[in-house]
Each structure stands twice: as C-alpha cells, then as structure tokens.
Short mmCIF file of C-alpha atoms in Angstrom, two decimals:
data_model
loop_
_atom_site.label_atom_id
_atom_site.label_comp_id
_atom_site.label_asym_id
_atom_site.label_seq_id
_atom_site.Cartn_x
_atom_site.Cartn_y
_atom_site.Cartn_z
CA MET Y 1 -31.60 26.91 -7.15
CA SER Y 2 -28.14 25.48 -8.26
CA ILE Y 3 -25.52 23.84 -5.85
CA SER Y 4 -23.42 27.46 -6.24
CA ASP Y 5 -26.37 28.94 -4.62
CA ILE Y 6 -25.66 27.07 -0.93
CA ASP Y 7 -23.56 28.91 1.59
CA ARG Y 8 -21.41 25.60 2.75
CA GLU Y 9 -21.85 28.01 6.15
CA ILE Y 10 -24.86 28.96 6.78
CA GLY Y 11 -26.73 26.57 3.76
CA ASP Y 12 -29.67 28.46 2.11
CA ILE Y 13 -30.17 32.04 2.91
CA GLU Y 14 -34.05 32.11 3.23
CA GLU Y 15 -34.20 29.00 5.27
CA PHE Y 16 -31.53 30.19 7.81
CA GLU Y 17 -33.64 33.04 7.86
CA ARG Y 18 -36.77 31.54 9.11
CA GLN Y 19 -34.61 29.06 11.48
CA TYR Y 20 -32.79 32.03 12.92
CA LYS Y 21 -36.55 33.13 14.19
CA ILE Y 22 -37.78 29.87 15.25
CA CYS Y 23 -34.69 28.77 17.24
CA GLU Y 24 -35.20 32.98 18.71
CA LYS Y 25 -38.65 31.46 19.77
CA LEU Y 26 -38.02 28.36 21.02
CA GLY Y 27 -34.37 29.22 22.61
CA LEU Y 28 -32.29 26.55 20.49
CA ARG Y 29 -29.22 27.23 18.47
CA ILE Y 30 -28.25 27.14 14.87
CA GLU Y 31 -24.78 24.86 15.13
CA GLY Y 32 -24.39 24.52 11.47
CA PRO Y 33 -25.73 25.56 8.06
CA VAL Y 34 -29.77 25.40 7.43
CA TYR Y 35 -30.91 23.64 4.17
CA ARG Y 36 -34.93 23.36 5.81
CA SER Y 37 -36.03 25.28 8.39
CA TRP Y 38 -38.09 22.55 10.91
CA GLU Y 39 -39.88 23.94 14.08
CA PRO Y 40 -40.24 21.17 16.62
CA SER Y 41 -43.71 20.85 17.98
CA THR Y 42 -43.70 21.65 21.81
CA LYS Y 43 -47.18 19.64 22.05
CA PRO Y 44 -46.81 16.10 23.16
CA LYS Y 45 -47.68 13.77 20.79
CA ASP Y 46 -50.35 11.02 21.85
CA SER Y 47 -49.68 7.41 21.14
CA LYS Y 48 -49.86 3.94 22.77
CA TYR Y 49 -46.53 3.47 21.69
CA MET Y 50 -44.35 5.97 22.66
CA LYS Y 51 -44.13 8.04 25.69
CA LEU Y 52 -46.33 11.80 25.84
CA VAL Y 53 -43.25 13.84 24.65
CA SER Y 54 -43.24 16.59 22.72
CA SER Y 55 -40.36 16.56 19.45
CA TYR Y 56 -39.22 20.11 20.89
CA SER Y 57 -38.41 18.10 24.31
CA LEU Y 58 -36.94 14.80 22.29
CA LEU Y 59 -34.78 17.44 20.16
CA LYS Y 60 -33.46 19.11 23.81
CA GLU Y 61 -32.70 15.84 24.63
CA ILE Y 62 -30.80 14.50 21.66
CA ILE Y 63 -28.52 17.50 21.59
CA ASN Y 64 -27.71 17.11 25.26
CA PHE Y 65 -26.34 13.28 24.54
CA VAL Y 66 -24.71 14.27 20.97
CA ASN Y 67 -23.40 17.37 22.82
CA LEU Y 68 -21.51 14.67 25.43
CA HIS Y 69 -19.82 12.99 22.44
CA ASP Y 70 -17.28 13.42 19.98
CA VAL Y 71 -20.03 11.31 17.10
CA VAL Y 72 -22.64 9.24 17.78
CA THR Y 73 -24.77 6.94 15.71
CA VAL Y 74 -28.23 7.12 15.77
CA ARG Y 75 -28.94 3.85 17.26
CA GLN Y 76 -26.84 5.09 20.12
CA ILE Y 77 -28.78 8.06 21.19
CA PHE Y 78 -31.66 6.10 20.78
CA TYR Y 79 -30.11 3.52 23.67
CA GLY Y 80 -29.03 6.46 25.53
CA LEU Y 81 -32.83 7.96 25.55
CA VAL Y 82 -33.88 4.75 26.63
CA SER Y 83 -31.58 4.55 29.09
CA ASN Y 84 -32.71 7.67 30.80
CA GLN Y 85 -35.95 6.67 30.79
CA THR Y 86 -37.17 9.56 27.63
CA ILE Y 87 -38.66 7.18 25.69
CA GLU Y 88 -39.68 3.84 25.26
CA ASN Y 89 -37.92 0.99 24.13
CA ASN Y 90 -39.70 0.20 20.75
CA GLU Y 91 -39.22 0.37 16.84
CA HIS Y 92 -41.78 3.17 16.65
CA GLU Y 93 -39.81 5.25 19.27
CA TYR Y 94 -36.86 4.55 17.14
CA ASP Y 95 -38.32 5.98 13.98
CA ARG Y 96 -39.49 8.96 15.92
CA ILE Y 97 -35.70 9.58 16.91
CA VAL Y 98 -34.26 8.90 13.09
CA ARG Y 99 -36.90 11.87 11.84
CA ILE Y 100 -36.47 14.05 14.39
CA CYS Y 101 -32.09 13.69 13.72
CA LYS Y 102 -32.65 14.13 10.04
CA ASN Y 103 -34.78 17.30 10.71
CA ALA Y 104 -32.89 18.80 13.09
CA ARG Y 105 -29.29 18.37 10.91
CA LEU Y 106 -31.23 19.59 7.88
CA ALA Y 107 -32.37 22.40 10.38
CA GLY Y 108 -28.95 23.13 11.33
CA LEU Y 109 -29.75 21.97 14.82
CA ILE Y 110 -27.18 19.28 14.99
CA PRO Y 111 -23.94 19.45 13.10
CA PHE Y 112 -24.40 16.71 10.25
CA ASP Y 113 -20.59 15.39 11.12
CA LYS Y 114 -21.87 14.76 14.92
CA ILE Y 115 -24.20 11.66 13.57
CA ILE Y 116 -22.15 8.90 11.68
CA ASP Y 117 -23.49 6.24 9.60
CA ASP Y 118 -20.92 3.60 8.68
CA THR Y 119 -23.25 1.12 7.09
CA ARG Y 120 -22.82 2.91 3.87
CA GLU Y 121 -19.50 3.38 1.89
CA ALA Y 122 -18.39 5.27 -0.92
CA GLU Y 123 -14.86 5.33 -2.04
CA LYS Y 124 -12.61 7.03 -4.76
CA THR Y 125 -9.14 6.76 -5.58
CA PRO Y 126 -7.25 10.17 -4.10
CA SER Y 127 -6.78 12.54 -6.82
CA TRP Y 128 -3.07 15.00 -6.46
CA ASP Y 129 -2.59 18.28 -7.47
CA SER Y 130 1.45 17.64 -7.89
CA ILE Y 131 3.80 14.53 -7.37
CA GLU Y 132 5.13 16.12 -4.35
CA GLU Y 133 1.77 16.24 -2.51
CA ILE Y 134 1.22 12.60 -3.09
CA ILE Y 135 4.88 11.76 -1.85
CA GLY Y 136 4.18 14.36 1.19
CA ALA Y 137 0.97 12.13 1.91
CA ALA Y 138 3.03 8.81 1.79
CA ILE Y 139 5.68 10.31 4.16
CA ASN Y 140 3.04 11.25 6.78
CA GLN Y 141 1.23 7.76 6.32
CA TYR Y 142 4.55 6.05 6.91
CA ARG Y 143 4.22 4.00 9.99
CA SER Y 144 6.19 1.02 11.14
CA ASP Y 145 5.33 -2.00 12.77
CA TRP Y 146 4.63 -1.05 16.34
CA TRP Y 147 3.70 -5.03 17.84
CA LYS Y 148 7.00 -6.76 16.07
CA ASP Y 149 8.73 -6.84 18.96
CA GLN Y 150 5.83 -7.49 21.78
CA GLN Y 151 4.67 -11.01 22.83
CA TYR Y 152 1.24 -10.90 21.26
CA TYR Y 153 -0.04 -9.63 17.35
CA VAL Y 154 -3.24 -7.99 17.88
CA GLU Y 155 -6.53 -7.58 16.15
CA VAL Y 156 -10.20 -5.76 17.06
CA TRP Y 157 -12.77 -8.08 15.29
CA LEU Y 158 -16.08 -5.87 15.50
CA GLU Y 159 -19.48 -7.46 14.77
CA LYS Y 160 -21.23 -3.88 14.34
CA ARG Y 161 -20.35 -2.05 11.10
CA THR Y 162 -22.15 0.92 12.28
CA LEU Y 163 -19.46 1.38 15.12
CA ARG Y 164 -16.87 1.89 12.93
CA ARG Y 165 -15.67 5.10 13.61
CA ILE Y 166 -15.92 4.69 17.22
CA PHE Y 167 -13.26 1.51 17.05
CA TYR Y 168 -10.85 2.90 13.77
CA PRO Y 169 -9.33 6.31 15.65
CA ILE Y 170 -8.58 4.18 18.63
CA THR Y 171 -7.40 1.11 16.82
CA ASN Y 172 -5.26 2.95 14.23
CA SER Y 173 -3.82 5.14 17.16
CA PHE Y 174 -2.58 1.67 18.23
CA ASP Y 175 -1.45 0.08 14.99
CA VAL Y 176 -4.10 -2.46 15.08
CA HIS Y 177 -6.02 -3.85 12.31
CA LEU Y 178 -9.54 -3.49 12.91
CA CYS Y 179 -11.69 -6.43 11.28
CA ILE Y 180 -15.55 -5.30 10.38
CA GLY Y 181 -17.69 -8.40 9.89
CA GLY Y 182 -21.49 -7.21 10.00
CA GLY Y 183 -22.49 -10.92 11.33
CA TYR Y 184 -20.49 -14.04 10.65
CA GLN Y 185 -17.53 -13.61 8.65
CA SER Y 186 -16.97 -14.97 5.35
CA TRP Y 187 -14.15 -17.91 4.67
CA SER Y 188 -12.60 -15.23 2.16
CA GLU Y 189 -12.46 -12.76 4.93
CA ILE Y 190 -11.18 -15.72 7.35
CA TRP Y 191 -8.27 -16.65 4.53
CA GLU Y 192 -7.00 -13.20 4.31
CA ALA Y 193 -6.62 -13.23 8.28
CA VAL Y 194 -4.33 -16.33 7.79
CA LYS Y 195 -2.28 -14.63 5.52
CA ARG Y 196 -1.57 -11.78 8.01
CA PHE Y 197 -1.16 -13.97 10.46
CA GLU Y 198 1.61 -16.09 8.71
CA SER Y 199 4.15 -13.64 8.89
CA ARG Y 200 3.40 -13.68 13.05
CA GLU Y 201 4.74 -17.38 13.84
CA ASN Y 202 6.55 -15.89 16.48
CA GLN Y 203 3.89 -14.19 18.32
CA GLU Y 204 0.62 -15.52 19.90
CA ILE Y 205 -2.44 -13.91 17.92
CA VAL Y 206 -4.89 -12.90 19.68
CA ILE Y 207 -8.49 -11.35 18.60
CA LEU Y 208 -10.23 -8.93 20.57
CA TYR Y 209 -14.03 -9.55 19.64
CA PHE Y 210 -16.77 -7.03 20.32
CA GLY Y 211 -20.23 -8.13 19.62
CA ASP Y 212 -24.00 -7.55 20.54
CA LEU Y 213 -25.37 -10.08 23.62
CA ASP Y 214 -27.64 -12.23 21.50
CA PRO Y 215 -27.31 -15.52 20.10
CA SER Y 216 -25.34 -14.89 17.27
CA GLY Y 217 -23.57 -12.23 18.64
CA LYS Y 218 -22.29 -14.80 21.25
CA ASP Y 219 -21.77 -17.67 18.51
CA ILE Y 220 -19.43 -15.92 16.55
CA PRO Y 221 -16.33 -16.46 18.54
CA ARG Y 222 -17.10 -20.07 18.31
CA ASP Y 223 -17.38 -19.92 14.65
CA LEU Y 224 -14.07 -17.85 14.85
CA ARG Y 225 -12.20 -20.53 16.90
CA GLU Y 226 -13.56 -23.55 14.90
CA ARG Y 227 -12.95 -22.11 11.54
CA PHE Y 228 -9.30 -20.97 12.26
CA SER Y 229 -8.71 -24.50 13.60
CA ASP Y 230 -9.67 -26.09 10.48
CA LEU Y 231 -7.05 -24.08 8.56
CA LYS Y 232 -4.50 -24.88 11.64
CA VAL Y 233 -3.88 -21.57 13.02
CA PRO Y 234 -3.76 -21.28 16.34
CA VAL Y 235 -5.82 -18.02 17.87
CA THR Y 236 -7.01 -17.00 21.02
CA VAL Y 237 -10.34 -14.95 20.65
CA LYS Y 238 -11.18 -13.05 23.57
CA GLU Y 239 -14.56 -11.74 24.04
CA ILE Y 240 -14.29 -7.71 25.46
CA ALA Y 241 -17.68 -7.01 24.83
CA LEU Y 242 -21.19 -7.14 25.07
CA THR Y 243 -20.74 -9.21 28.35
CA ARG Y 244 -23.68 -10.21 30.79
CA ASP Y 245 -22.11 -7.88 33.42
CA ASP Y 246 -22.12 -5.14 31.16
CA ILE Y 247 -26.06 -5.43 30.46
CA GLU Y 248 -26.26 -5.56 34.75
CA GLN Y 249 -23.11 -2.30 35.42
CA TYR Y 250 -24.94 0.19 32.91
CA ASN Y 251 -28.23 -0.93 33.15
CA LEU Y 252 -28.68 -1.31 29.10
CA PRO Y 253 -31.81 -1.21 27.73
CA ARG Y 254 -32.83 -4.49 25.47
CA ASN Y 255 -32.80 -4.48 21.89
CA PRO Y 256 -36.64 -4.51 20.65
CA SER Y 257 -36.56 -6.56 17.59
CA LYS Y 258 -34.49 -9.12 19.80
CA THR Y 259 -36.79 -10.17 22.25
CA ARG Y 260 -38.70 -13.31 21.83
CA GLU Y 261 -41.57 -11.41 20.36
CA GLY Y 262 -38.93 -10.46 17.84
CA LYS Y 263 -36.34 -11.91 15.51
CA GLN Y 264 -34.54 -13.72 17.87
CA LYS Y 265 -37.60 -16.10 17.81
CA GLY Y 266 -36.57 -18.09 15.17
CA ASP Y 267 -32.90 -17.96 15.82
CA PRO Y 268 -31.79 -21.85 16.03
CA ARG Y 269 -28.91 -20.84 18.92
CA LYS Y 270 -31.58 -19.33 21.31
CA ASP Y 271 -32.45 -22.60 23.66
CA TRP Y 272 -28.59 -22.58 23.95
CA TYR Y 273 -28.26 -18.61 24.44
CA PHE Y 274 -30.63 -19.03 27.10
CA GLN Y 275 -29.30 -21.92 29.01
CA LYS Y 276 -26.22 -19.88 28.90
CA TYR Y 277 -26.81 -16.73 30.16
CA GLY Y 278 -30.27 -16.94 31.23
CA ILE Y 279 -32.03 -14.30 29.30
CA ASP Y 280 -34.43 -14.86 26.63
CA TYR Y 281 -33.67 -11.09 24.93
CA GLY Y 282 -30.74 -9.36 23.02
CA VAL Y 283 -28.77 -6.32 23.69
CA GLU Y 284 -27.06 -4.73 21.00
CA LEU Y 285 -23.51 -3.24 21.49
CA ASP Y 286 -24.83 0.05 20.30
CA ALA Y 287 -26.35 0.19 24.00
CA LEU Y 288 -23.03 0.84 25.92
CA PRO Y 289 -22.53 4.44 26.42
CA PRO Y 290 -19.41 5.62 23.36
CA ASP Y 291 -16.77 6.46 26.31
CA VAL Y 292 -17.42 3.01 28.13
CA LEU Y 293 -17.22 1.52 24.89
CA ARG Y 294 -13.87 3.21 24.12
CA ASN Y 295 -12.10 2.66 27.40
CA LYS Y 296 -13.17 -1.00 27.15
CA LEU Y 297 -11.29 -1.03 23.51
CA GLU Y 298 -8.41 0.97 24.80
CA GLU Y 299 -7.48 -1.23 28.07
CA ALA Y 300 -8.08 -4.31 26.16
CA ILE Y 301 -5.55 -3.64 23.72
CA ILE Y 302 -3.08 -1.72 26.20
CA ASP Y 303 -3.29 -5.25 28.44
CA HIS Y 304 -1.71 -7.32 25.36
CA ILE Y 305 1.33 -4.77 24.85
CA SER Y 306 3.99 -6.88 26.62
CA ASP Y 307 7.10 -4.43 26.36
CA PRO Y 308 5.56 -0.74 26.75
CA HIS Y 309 9.08 0.69 26.68
CA ARG Y 310 9.61 -0.86 23.07
CA PHE Y 311 6.29 0.04 21.51
CA ARG Y 312 6.87 3.89 22.72
CA GLN Y 313 10.27 3.68 20.92
CA ARG Y 314 8.88 2.30 17.62
CA ILE Y 315 6.32 5.56 17.55
CA GLU Y 316 9.35 8.05 18.55
CA GLN Y 317 11.37 6.50 16.08
CA ASP Y 318 8.86 6.90 13.13
CA LYS Y 319 8.12 10.37 14.30
CA GLU Y 320 12.04 10.96 13.54
CA GLU Y 321 12.33 9.29 10.49
CA LYS Y 322 8.93 11.23 9.37
CA THR Y 323 10.46 14.78 9.89
CA TYR Y 324 13.50 13.52 8.02
CA TRP Y 325 11.82 13.21 5.10
CA GLN Y 326 9.39 16.12 5.09
CA LYS Y 327 12.93 18.26 5.60
CA ILE Y 328 14.36 16.34 2.68
CA LEU Y 329 11.02 16.96 0.68
CA ALA Y 330 10.79 20.47 1.40
CA SER Y 331 14.34 21.41 0.15
#
C-alpha cells in the first residue's frame, strides 16, 4: 500500500470498517482516521504491579481525561489517572498507558493531535508559493514590543520540554519569551539571555520559573541567580511552580522514578532538599492539572504588567497597522 492509498479522513478503509464494528460492540466512537484496528480487552489484567483494571476501562478513563483538555502529554494522562486512583503510581502502569494511547490513536479512538510530545522536534525552512504569500505572512506575524513601556521585562523559563505546547500559546499571547531548558541551562543559553537583557537597562528583569519539585528542579533557580550574578546582570528569579503548597492543595502523586529508591537516591542535593522541603520524594511539574498550570502561568504574567492600559494600547495599534498593510498588499 502506498501513501496515496490512505484517506486522511478515515485512514485505511478496511481497518476503518473493522474498527467501526468493534466500536459498535463496545460503545466507543471513532474520532479520527483509522490506521490499525484495535479491540481493547474487557478482562482485567492480573499483575502484582498494576491495579486490576481492563484495557477497555483504562481507555475510557483516558478518553475522558483527554476530552477535558485541549492537548495533553502522556505523562499528564498518567498522573491524572493516578490522582483519581484508577491506576498505581509506578513505571509498569506508565508503560501500560503508553501502549494504550498508541493503540487508541492508531485505531482512531483518540485524535493524534490531542496528545503531544515536545521532546522531539523536526524543522524545515518554510516554503512559499509566491513573494506575496511570504509578505502576507510577515504582516500577520508583525508585533511591536508590548513590554517596552512596562516596569518589568518578563521571561518564562521552563524546566520541562514536554510542556512546551501547554506554555507557548500563553507566553506568545502576552509577547513573553519562553526559554525551555530540559534541566540546567548551558552557559550558551545564559549568554543568549544576557544579550536579550542588554536592551532592557531601564527595566527590572524578572524570570518566572516553572520546574519539578525535586532536588535538581529546586536547585535550578539558585543556579540561574548565581550565573547571572557572575555576569553582573541583575535578574529576579521567581519560582511559580511546582511548590510544596501545590502538592498538598492538588494532592499530586509522586514520581515513581524520583523516590528514595529511584533516581533521586544518587542526587548530591537530596540532603539539602529534604532539610528544606521535608520530603524525600520528587513530584513532576507534569502532575499539575493542565488548566491549573495555565492559570498559574497567566496570572504570574499578568501580575507583572505594571501599565495594563498601555499594554492593551500597543496590542490595538498592532492590529491597526496589520490591517493597513494587508489592505495595501491586497490592492
């Protein structure tokens, strides 16, 4: 079968027909193209590592969770099901969720675009059909510096690459730079930030930090402060999430790989972490419900807009300028 034999609306026709019959039998719905039919087992799987829950029941819980949000990661689905006590908090259960999500997406039961993975990137220089098209795209992308007249210059620094698509729509909507580290920042990334900050000499520079609650995640803000201090750049680093209060307020599950028996055991910062936070386990930022994460991010940014009127004014001016140039291009 060649790629031209695939209907992008329904997928593989034969597999679609098989999946349709399965869905009729199990009371499921096809939500996207079907590439490989799959019938989840309705019999609970017996395992000493996992709860006695069938793949069918887990699939229903996953679909319910996915439908509550615009997009989610597999890790967020896992923590959501741990929080409602559908599954145990261990790597065996996580692997099971990964398998079910894969089968469900191939079977068209969960749209591919609903589950994201920002740990992998593919890039290509954009292609255009005409000069007019690229000029039109440039006009649409035009934006002035909304923070130029504000007391603060704000950036959001995120430890987790997997949460990029949760964060970027919000940071972009406020004209805020999003810096994603995947752990400790390299000196190259720090230096790039210093170059951005050079034009902000009349503003207070604020980094809103989001990271895991574990020895490394909580040490990163200290590391950032020291590096910028070494380069004689005054920066305020504010830790927005994850906090000890978040764990208690939202009853967040522990990360099974960051308990005393897991990876955290060899972390040289674990003693400091225990003394400061009184816990000997880690909790991932991904465990925070996506809507809570979005609200925290948006509120933290808004709190640093010192002149809301001027901020809105710049947004409106941008719209007027775009409309003006779009009319010129159209004529």
